[in-house]
CSV table of C-alpha atoms in Angstrom, one decimal:
chain,number,residue,atom,x,y,z
A,1,MET,CA,22.6,-19.2,3.9
A,2,THR,CA,25.3,-16.7,4.6
A,3,LEU,CA,24.6,-13.2,6.0
A,4,PHE,CA,26.2,-11.2,3.2
A,5,PRO,CA,23.7,-12.1,0.4
A,6,ALA,CA,20.8,-11.4,2.8
A,7,ILE,CA,22.1,-8.0,3.7
A,8,LEU,CA,23.0,-7.2,0.0
A,9,THR,CA,19.6,-8.1,-1.3
A,10,GLN,CA,18.0,-6.1,1.5
A,11,LEU,CA,20.0,-3.0,0.5
A,12,LEU,CA,19.1,-3.5,-3.1
A,13,HIS,CA,15.5,-4.0,-2.2
A,14,ALA,CA,15.5,-0.7,-0.2
A,15,ALA,CA,17.1,1.2,-3.1
A,16,LEU,CA,14.7,-0.2,-5.6
A,17,LEU,CA,11.7,0.6,-3.5
A,18,VAL,CA,12.7,4.3,-3.0
A,19,ALA,CA,13.5,4.7,-6.7
A,20,LEU,CA,10.4,2.8,-8.1
A,21,ALA,CA,7.7,3.9,-5.7
A,22,PRO,CA,7.1,7.4,-7.3
A,23,LEU,CA,7.5,5.8,-10.7
A,24,LEU,CA,4.8,3.3,-9.8
A,25,VAL,CA,2.4,6.1,-8.9
A,26,GLY,CA,3.2,7.9,-12.2
A,27,LEU,CA,2.7,4.6,-14.1
A,28,VAL,CA,-0.8,4.1,-12.6
A,29,ARG,CA,-1.8,7.7,-13.5
A,30,TRP,CA,-0.4,7.4,-17.0
A,31,LEU,CA,-2.2,4.0,-17.6
A,32,LYS,CA,-5.5,5.4,-16.3
A,33,ALA,CA,-5.2,8.5,-18.6
A,34,ARG,CA,-4.5,6.2,-21.5
A,35,LEU,CA,-7.5,4.0,-20.7
A,36,LEU,CA,-9.7,7.1,-20.6
A,37,GLY,CA,-8.4,8.3,-24.0
A,38,ARG,CA,-6.1,11.1,-22.6
A,39,ARG,CA,-2.4,11.6,-23.2
A,40,GLY,CA,-1.5,11.7,-19.5
A,41,ALA,CA,1.5,13.0,-17.7
A,42,HIS,CA,4.9,11.3,-18.0
A,43,PRO,CA,5.3,8.4,-15.5
A,44,LEU,CA,8.4,10.3,-14.1
A,45,GLN,CA,6.3,13.3,-13.2
A,46,PRO,CA,5.9,12.3,-9.5
A,47,TRP,CA,9.7,12.3,-9.2
A,48,ARG,CA,9.9,15.8,-10.8
A,49,ASP,CA,7.2,17.0,-8.4
A,50,LEU,CA,9.1,15.6,-5.4
A,51,ARG,CA,12.4,17.2,-6.6
A,52,LYS,CA,10.6,20.6,-6.9
A,53,LEU,CA,8.9,20.3,-3.4
A,54,LEU,CA,12.1,19.3,-1.7
A,55,ARG,CA,13.7,22.6,-2.7
A,56,LYS,CA,11.0,24.6,-0.8
A,57,GLN,CA,10.7,25.3,2.9
A,58,PRO,CA,7.5,24.1,4.6
A,59,VAL,CA,5.1,26.8,5.8
A,60,LEU,CA,3.3,25.9,9.1
A,61,ALA,CA,-0.1,27.1,10.3
A,62,GLU,CA,-0.1,29.6,13.2
A,63,GLY,CA,-1.7,27.1,15.5
A,64,ALA,CA,0.5,24.1,14.5
A,65,SER,CA,2.4,22.3,17.1
A,66,PRO,CA,5.6,20.1,16.8
A,67,VAL,CA,3.3,17.3,15.7
A,68,SER,CA,3.0,18.9,12.3
A,69,VAL,CA,6.8,18.8,12.0
A,70,ALA,CA,7.4,15.3,13.3
A,71,ALA,CA,4.4,13.6,11.7
A,72,PRO,CA,5.7,13.3,8.1
A,73,TYR,CA,9.0,11.9,9.2
A,74,VAL,CA,7.3,9.3,11.5
A,75,ALA,CA,4.8,8.3,8.8
A,76,LEU,CA,7.6,7.9,6.2
A,77,ALA,CA,9.8,5.9,8.5
A,78,ALA,CA,7.0,3.6,9.6
A,79,THR,CA,5.9,3.0,6.0
A,80,LEU,CA,9.5,2.4,4.8
A,81,ALA,CA,10.2,0.0,7.6
A,82,ALA,CA,7.0,-2.0,6.7
A,83,ALA,CA,7.9,-1.9,3.0
A,84,LEU,CA,11.4,-3.3,3.7
A,85,MET,CA,9.8,-6.4,5.3
A,86,VAL,CA,7.7,-7.3,2.3
A,87,PRO,CA,9.7,-9.5,-0.1
A,88,GLY,CA,10.2,-8.1,-3.6
A,89,PHE,CA,12.6,-9.7,-6.1
A,90,ALA,CA,14.3,-12.0,-3.5
A,91,ARG,CA,13.2,-14.2,-0.5
A,92,GLY,CA,15.3,-14.5,2.6
A,93,MET,CA,16.5,-11.0,2.9
A,94,ALA,CA,18.0,-9.6,6.2
A,95,LEU,CA,14.6,-8.4,7.5
A,96,ALA,CA,12.8,-11.5,6.4
A,97,PRO,CA,12.5,-13.0,9.9
A,98,MET,CA,10.7,-9.8,11.0
A,99,GLY,CA,8.4,-9.7,8.0
A,100,ASP,CA,5.3,-10.6,9.9
A,101,LEU,CA,2.0,-9.5,8.4
A,102,ILE,CA,0.7,-8.4,11.8
A,103,LEU,CA,3.8,-6.2,12.3
A,104,VAL,CA,3.4,-4.8,8.8
A,105,GLY,CA,-0.2,-3.9,9.6
A,106,GLY,CA,0.9,-2.3,12.9
A,107,LEU,CA,3.5,-0.1,11.1
A,108,LEU,CA,0.9,1.0,8.6
A,109,ALA,CA,-1.5,1.9,11.5
A,110,VAL,CA,1.3,4.1,13.0
A,111,ALA,CA,1.7,5.9,9.7
A,112,ARG,CA,-2.1,6.4,9.4
A,113,CYS,CA,-2.3,7.8,13.0
A,114,ALA,CA,0.5,10.2,12.2
A,115,LEU,CA,-1.4,11.4,9.1
A,116,ALA,CA,-4.6,11.8,11.1
A,117,LEU,CA,-2.7,13.8,13.8
A,118,ALA,CA,-1.2,16.0,11.2
A,119,GLY,CA,-4.6,16.7,9.7
A,120,MET,CA,-6.1,17.7,13.1
A,121,ASP,CA,-3.1,19.6,14.4
A,122,ALA,CA,-3.6,22.7,12.3
A,123,GLY,CA,-7.2,23.0,13.7
A,124,THR,CA,-8.9,23.3,10.3
A,125,ALA,CA,-12.4,22.0,9.8
A,126,LEU,CA,-11.5,20.0,6.7
A,127,GLY,CA,-8.4,18.5,8.3
A,128,GLY,CA,-10.5,17.2,11.2
A,129,LEU,CA,-13.2,15.9,8.9
A,130,GLY,CA,-10.7,14.0,6.8
A,131,ALA,CA,-9.0,12.6,9.9
A,132,ALA,CA,-12.3,11.5,11.4
A,133,ARG,CA,-13.4,9.8,8.1
A,134,ALA,CA,-10.0,8.1,7.6
A,135,MET,CA,-9.9,6.6,11.2
A,136,GLY,CA,-13.6,5.6,10.8
A,137,PHE,CA,-12.8,3.7,7.7
A,138,ALA,CA,-9.7,2.2,9.3
A,139,SER,CA,-11.9,0.8,12.2
A,140,LEU,CA,-13.5,-1.5,9.5
A,141,ALA,CA,-10.5,-2.1,7.3
A,142,GLU,CA,-8.2,-3.3,10.1
A,143,PRO,CA,-10.5,-6.1,11.3
A,144,ALA,CA,-10.9,-7.3,7.7
A,145,PHE,CA,-7.1,-7.2,7.3
A,146,LEU,CA,-6.6,-9.3,10.5
A,147,LEU,CA,-9.2,-11.9,9.5
A,148,ALA,CA,-7.6,-12.2,6.0
A,149,VAL,CA,-4.2,-12.7,7.8
A,150,MET,CA,-5.9,-15.4,9.9
A,151,VAL,CA,-6.9,-17.2,6.7
A,152,LEU,CA,-3.4,-17.0,5.3
A,153,ALA,CA,-1.9,-18.1,8.6
A,154,MET,CA,-4.2,-21.2,8.8
A,155,LEU,CA,-3.3,-22.2,5.3
A,156,ALA,CA,0.5,-21.6,5.5
A,157,GLY,CA,1.0,-22.2,9.2
A,158,THR,CA,2.7,-18.9,9.8
A,159,THR,CA,2.2,-15.1,9.5
A,160,ASN,CA,5.7,-14.5,8.0
A,161,LEU,CA,5.5,-13.3,4.5
A,162,ASP,CA,8.3,-15.5,3.2
A,163,GLY,CA,6.7,-18.5,4.8
A,164,ILE,CA,3.3,-17.7,3.3
A,165,GLY,CA,4.7,-17.1,-0.1
A,166,ALA,CA,6.6,-20.4,0.0
A,167,ALA,CA,3.7,-22.4,1.3
A,168,LEU,CA,1.1,-21.0,-1.2
A,169,GLY,CA,3.5,-21.2,-4.1
A,170,GLU,CA,5.1,-24.6,-3.4
A,171,GLY,CA,2.8,-26.3,-0.9
A,172,PRO,CA,-0.4,-28.2,-1.2
A,173,ALA,CA,-2.7,-25.3,-0.3
A,174,GLY,CA,-3.7,-24.7,-4.0
A,175,LEU,CA,-6.6,-22.6,-5.0
A,176,ARG,CA,-9.2,-22.6,-2.2
A,177,LEU,CA,-12.3,-20.7,-1.7
A,178,PRO,CA,-11.1,-19.2,1.6
A,179,LEU,CA,-8.0,-18.0,-0.1
A,180,GLY,CA,-10.1,-16.3,-2.8
A,181,LEU,CA,-12.2,-14.6,-0.1
A,182,ALA,CA,-9.0,-13.4,1.7
A,183,LEU,CA,-7.8,-12.0,-1.6
A,184,LEU,CA,-11.0,-10.0,-2.1
A,185,ALA,CA,-10.9,-8.7,1.4
A,186,LEU,CA,-7.2,-7.6,1.1
A,187,LEU,CA,-8.0,-5.9,-2.2
A,188,ALA,CA,-10.7,-3.9,-0.6
A,189,VAL,CA,-8.5,-3.0,2.3
A,190,ALA,CA,-5.7,-2.0,-0.1
A,191,LEU,CA,-8.0,0.2,-2.1
A,192,ALA,CA,-9.2,2.0,1.1
A,193,GLY,CA,-5.8,2.2,2.7
A,194,ASN,CA,-4.3,3.9,-0.4
A,195,GLY,CA,-7.3,6.3,-0.9
A,196,ARG,CA,-8.1,4.6,-4.2
A,197,LEU,CA,-11.9,4.3,-3.7
A,198,PRO,CA,-13.8,6.4,-6.2
A,199,VAL,CA,-15.7,8.4,-3.6
A,200,ASP,CA,-17.1,12.0,-3.8
A,201,SER,CA,-19.6,14.2,-2.2
A,202,PRO,CA,-22.5,14.8,-4.7
A,203,GLY,CA,-23.9,18.3,-4.6
A,204,THR,CA,-20.7,19.9,-3.2
A,205,THR,CA,-17.4,21.2,-4.5
A,206,LEU,CA,-15.3,18.8,-2.5
A,207,GLU,CA,-13.4,16.5,-4.7
A,208,PRO,CA,-12.9,13.6,-3.9
A,209,ALA,CA,-14.7,13.6,-0.6
A,210,MET,CA,-11.8,15.3,1.1
A,211,VAL,CA,-10.6,12.2,3.0
A,212,GLN,CA,-6.9,11.7,2.2
A,213,GLU,CA,-6.4,15.2,0.7
A,214,ALA,CA,-8.1,17.0,3.5
A,215,MET,CA,-5.4,16.0,6.0
A,216,LEU,CA,-2.7,17.4,3.8
A,217,LEU,CA,-4.2,20.8,3.0
A,218,GLU,CA,-1.8,22.5,5.4
A,219,ALA,CA,1.3,20.6,4.2
A,220,SER,CA,3.7,22.3,1.9
A,221,GLY,CA,7.3,22.3,0.7
A,222,ARG,CA,9.5,19.5,2.1
A,223,HIS,CA,6.8,18.2,4.4
A,224,LEU,CA,4.4,17.7,1.4
A,225,ALA,CA,7.2,15.9,-0.4
A,226,LEU,CA,7.6,13.5,2.5
A,227,TRP,CA,3.9,12.9,2.5
A,228,GLU,CA,3.8,12.2,-1.2
A,229,MET,CA,6.8,9.8,-0.9
A,230,GLN,CA,5.0,8.1,2.0
A,231,ALA,CA,1.9,7.6,-0.1
A,232,ALA,CA,4.0,6.2,-3.0
A,233,LEU,CA,5.8,3.8,-0.7
A,234,ARG,CA,2.5,2.7,0.8
A,235,LEU,CA,1.1,1.9,-2.7
A,236,ALA,CA,4.3,0.0,-3.6
A,237,LEU,CA,4.1,-1.9,-0.3
A,238,TRP,CA,0.5,-3.1,-1.0
A,239,LEU,CA,1.2,-4.1,-4.5
A,240,SER,CA,4.3,-6.0,-3.4
A,241,LEU,CA,2.4,-7.6,-0.6
A,242,LEU,CA,-0.3,-8.9,-2.9
A,243,ALA,CA,2.3,-10.1,-5.4
A,244,ALA,CA,4.3,-11.9,-2.7
A,245,VAL,CA,1.2,-13.7,-1.2
A,246,PHE,CA,-1.0,-14.4,-4.3
A,247,LEU,CA,1.6,-14.4,-7.1
A,248,PRO,CA,4.6,-16.0,-5.4
A,249,PHE,CA,6.2,-17.2,-8.6
A,250,GLY,CA,9.6,-16.0,-9.8
A,251,THR,CA,11.0,-14.8,-6.4
A,252,ALA,CA,14.7,-15.7,-6.1
A,253,PRO,CA,16.4,-16.9,-2.9
A,254,ALA,CA,18.7,-14.3,-1.4
A,255,ASP,CA,21.8,-16.6,-2.2
A,256,ALA,CA,20.8,-17.2,-5.8
A,257,GLY,CA,23.5,-14.8,-7.1
A,258,PRO,CA,23.3,-11.9,-9.6
A,259,LEU,CA,21.6,-14.0,-12.4
A,260,GLY,CA,18.9,-15.3,-10.0
A,261,TRP,CA,18.4,-11.7,-8.7
A,262,LEU,CA,17.9,-10.4,-12.2
A,263,LEU,CA,15.3,-13.1,-12.9
A,264,GLY,CA,13.6,-12.3,-9.7
A,265,LEU,CA,13.7,-8.6,-10.5
A,266,ALA,CA,12.1,-9.2,-13.9
A,267,ALA,CA,9.3,-11.3,-12.3
A,268,TRP,CA,8.8,-8.6,-9.6
A,269,GLY,CA,8.6,-5.9,-12.2
A,270,LEU,CA,6.1,-7.9,-14.2
A,271,LYS,CA,3.9,-8.6,-11.2
A,272,LEU,CA,3.9,-4.9,-10.2
A,273,GLY,CA,3.2,-3.8,-13.8
A,274,LEU,CA,0.2,-6.2,-14.0
A,275,LEU,CA,-1.2,-5.0,-10.7
A,276,ALA,CA,-0.7,-1.4,-11.6
A,277,LEU,CA,-2.6,-2.0,-14.9
A,278,ALA,CA,-5.4,-3.7,-12.9
A,279,LEU,CA,-5.5,-0.7,-10.5
A,280,ALA,CA,-5.6,1.8,-13.4
A,281,ALA,CA,-8.4,-0.2,-15.2
A,282,PHE,CA,-10.4,-0.3,-11.9
A,283,GLU,CA,-10.1,3.4,-11.4
A,284,ALA,CA,-11.0,4.1,-15.1
A,285,ALA,CA,-14.0,1.8,-15.1
A,286,ALA,CA,-15.4,2.3,-11.5
A,287,ALA,CA,-18.4,4.6,-11.0
A,288,ARG,CA,-18.4,7.2,-8.3
A,289,MET,CA,-19.3,6.0,-4.8
A,290,ARG,CA,-21.1,8.0,-2.2
A,291,VAL,CA,-18.7,8.5,0.8
A,292,LEU,CA,-21.4,7.0,3.0
A,293,ARG,CA,-21.1,3.8,1.0
A,294,VAL,CA,-17.5,3.2,2.0
A,295,PRO,CA,-18.4,1.7,5.4
A,296,GLU,CA,-20.7,-0.7,3.5
A,297,PHE,CA,-17.9,-1.6,1.1
A,298,LEU,CA,-15.4,-2.3,3.9
A,299,GLY,CA,-18.1,-4.1,5.9
A,300,ALA,CA,-18.5,-6.4,2.9
A,301,ALA,CA,-14.8,-7.0,2.9
A,302,LEU,CA,-15.0,-7.8,6.7
A,303,LEU,CA,-17.8,-10.3,6.0
A,304,LEU,CA,-15.8,-11.9,3.2
A,305,ALA,CA,-12.8,-12.4,5.4
A,306,LEU,CA,-14.9,-13.8,8.2
A,307,LEU,CA,-16.6,-16.2,5.8
A,308,GLY,CA,-13.2,-17.3,4.7
A,309,VAL,CA,-12.2,-18.1,8.3
A,310,VAL,CA,-15.4,-20.0,8.9
A,311,LEU,CA,-15.1,-22.0,5.7
A,312,LEU,CA,-11.5,-22.9,6.6
A,313,PHE,CA,-12.5,-24.0,10.1
A,314,LEU,CA,-15.3,-26.2,8.6
A,315,SER,CA,-13.1,-27.7,5.9
A,316,ASN,CA,-10.4,-28.6,8.5
A,317,GLY,CA,-13.0,-30.1,10.9
A,318,LEU,CA,-12.1,-27.6,13.6
A,319,ALA,CA,-15.6,-26.3,14.1
């Protein structure tokens, strides 16, 4: 494989990610509104909001330090770097050798820490509360993620996303119970990591539980636009990751040429659309969850991933 197609597909992938991430957020909101019988905002509304926010200067709290200025740039850069490593319409892009699931998880952890630091930096009570809850949830989500990665690595023989997609799509792994358990665990981690769990605080006016939103109460203007873009890229990353691992069909090789890229782009768009529809249906149908139930939800994901590892060891005769 020559270097030029790998670099070209990587640049196209980056441009498509930046362009489609806010559109994906708007699509999920529009689908959810339609499922609930409402008209809903136009799917392009997130792009309009970003354009309006980018024109405004950020206003910092009196007690804010340089952390509040640097945090949105660090979080956006880490999330974008992780998203570029996840295969989209093509496999074998320039950053494919670096597309390790553990590295992707580490970059997402860097973005999450930057968000928590920004929430605590202004010194507000709600910001500290949201940061504490977010990091507490992450302490359960990250072990579940790593155990799910272990299942995928044992099935595919690698933690590289291209290798996992090729092995599960073309190899003899097939449909196995450990793979299904890893899927359930990753779905739970994805919902928690994107702030998509339907939690609230009954009896209070806080909506919804002031976890993700609480850390951004002091953000405004250009900084808020960066945070919104980071959240959109994080959602696109997770949907692309689930599609690359569990729906590995239709992905074109980097040297397939323009026709192959168009077919891969159509397959990628179809998979993202189906996952967006599933997410909207989940949000429309799911009942509210007490915020104290979130650790139990993530604990169940951790147990599912651990059960997948145990079953895989037993089935391979390694126990």
